Amino acid sequence: NLDREIYLSRCLSIGGVFSYLSSLIVKKERWDAIDFDASYIGTSYPHVFIMMSVFNTPGCLLHYISKPLVICRGDNDSFEKKGKARRILIDFIAYL
């Protein structure tokens, strides 16, 4: 789908790939219809598996809202408590 390719090509960070749960709105029926892969539990991003599965479902519509509805708190990332390198590793492992 061209819209999906355009959206993903314009993401400037990994956060654009559905990792910030508080900024996502999805129909519950679509979420519940996904056959969850339990191997994602403990990765910090099990919701991304579901969102990418929904995103790749035929008929899925993505609406991007450029005006912030939820402000990103980038200066107090709880995953960075063990250091920046560990924070990057969390993303790296989760998205492999």
Coordinates of C-alpha atoms in Angstrom, one line a residue:
N1 CA 0.0 0.0 0.0
L2 CA 1.5 3.3 -1.1
D3 CA 0.2 5.2 1.9
R4 CA 1.9 2.8 4.3
E5 CA 5.2 3.1 2.4
I6 CA 5.0 6.9 2.4
Y7 CA 4.3 7.0 6.1
L8 CA 7.1 4.6 7.0
S9 CA 9.6 6.4 4.7
R10 CA 8.9 9.7 6.5
C11 CA 9.4 8.4 10.0
L12 CA 12.3 10.2 11.5
S13 CA 12.7 7.9 14.5
I14 CA 11.8 4.5 15.7
G15 CA 9.0 6.2 17.7
G16 CA 7.2 6.7 14.5
V17 CA 6.8 3.0 14.1
F18 CA 4.1 2.8 16.7
S19 CA 6.3 2.4 19.8
Y20 CA 4.7 5.2 21.9
L21 CA 1.5 3.5 23.1
S22 CA 0.0 6.6 24.6
S23 CA -0.3 8.2 21.2
L24 CA -2.0 5.4 19.3
I25 CA -5.7 5.0 18.7
V26 CA -6.9 1.7 17.2
K27 CA -10.3 0.0 16.9
K28 CA -10.6 -2.6 19.7
E29 CA -12.0 -5.1 17.3
R30 CA -8.9 -4.9 15.1
W31 CA -6.6 -5.2 18.2
D32 CA -8.5 -8.2 19.5
A33 CA -8.5 -9.9 16.1
I34 CA -4.7 -10.2 16.1
D35 CA -3.2 -13.6 17.0
F36 CA -0.6 -12.4 19.5
D37 CA 2.9 -13.9 19.4
A38 CA 3.8 -14.4 23.1
S39 CA 7.6 -14.3 22.2
Y40 CA 7.2 -10.5 22.3
I41 CA 6.4 -10.5 26.0
G42 CA 9.3 -8.9 27.9
T43 CA 10.6 -7.0 24.9
S44 CA 9.2 -3.6 26.1
Y45 CA 7.2 -3.4 22.8
P46 CA 4.6 -6.2 22.6
H47 CA 2.1 -3.6 21.4
V48 CA 4.2 -2.9 18.4
F49 CA 3.7 -6.5 17.2
I50 CA -0.1 -5.9 17.4
M51 CA 0.1 -2.5 15.8
M52 CA 2.2 -3.7 12.9
S53 CA -0.1 -6.7 12.4
V54 CA -3.1 -4.3 12.3
F55 CA -1.2 -2.0 10.0
N56 CA -0.6 -4.9 7.6
T57 CA -4.2 -6.0 7.6
P58 CA -6.1 -5.5 4.3
G59 CA -8.4 -2.5 4.6
C60 CA -6.5 -0.9 7.4
L61 CA -6.6 2.9 7.3
L62 CA -3.9 5.0 8.9
H63 CA -4.8 8.6 9.9
Y64 CA -1.8 10.7 10.8
I65 CA -2.6 13.7 12.9
S66 CA 0.3 16.3 12.7
K67 CA -0.9 18.4 15.6
P68 CA 0.3 16.7 18.9
L69 CA -2.5 15.2 21.0
V70 CA 0.0 13.7 23.4
I71 CA 3.3 15.4 24.1
C72 CA 6.3 13.2 24.0
R73 CA 8.3 13.3 27.2
G74 CA 11.7 12.6 25.5
D75 CA 13.6 14.1 28.4
N76 CA 12.5 11.6 31.0
D77 CA 12.6 8.2 29.2
S78 CA 12.2 5.6 32.0
F79 CA 14.1 3.1 29.8
E80 CA 17.2 5.3 30.0
K81 CA 17.7 4.7 33.8
K82 CA 20.4 2.1 33.0
G83 CA 22.1 4.4 30.4
K84 CA 21.7 5.5 26.9
A85 CA 23.5 2.5 25.4
R86 CA 21.1 0.1 27.2
R87 CA 18.1 2.2 26.0
I88 CA 19.3 1.9 22.4
L89 CA 19.8 -1.8 22.9
I90 CA 16.2 -2.2 24.1
D91 CA 14.9 -0.8 20.8
F92 CA 17.5 -2.8 18.7
I93 CA 16.5 -6.1 20.3
A94 CA 12.8 -5.4 20.1
Y95 CA 12.8 -4.5 16.4
L96 CA 15.0 -7.3 15.2

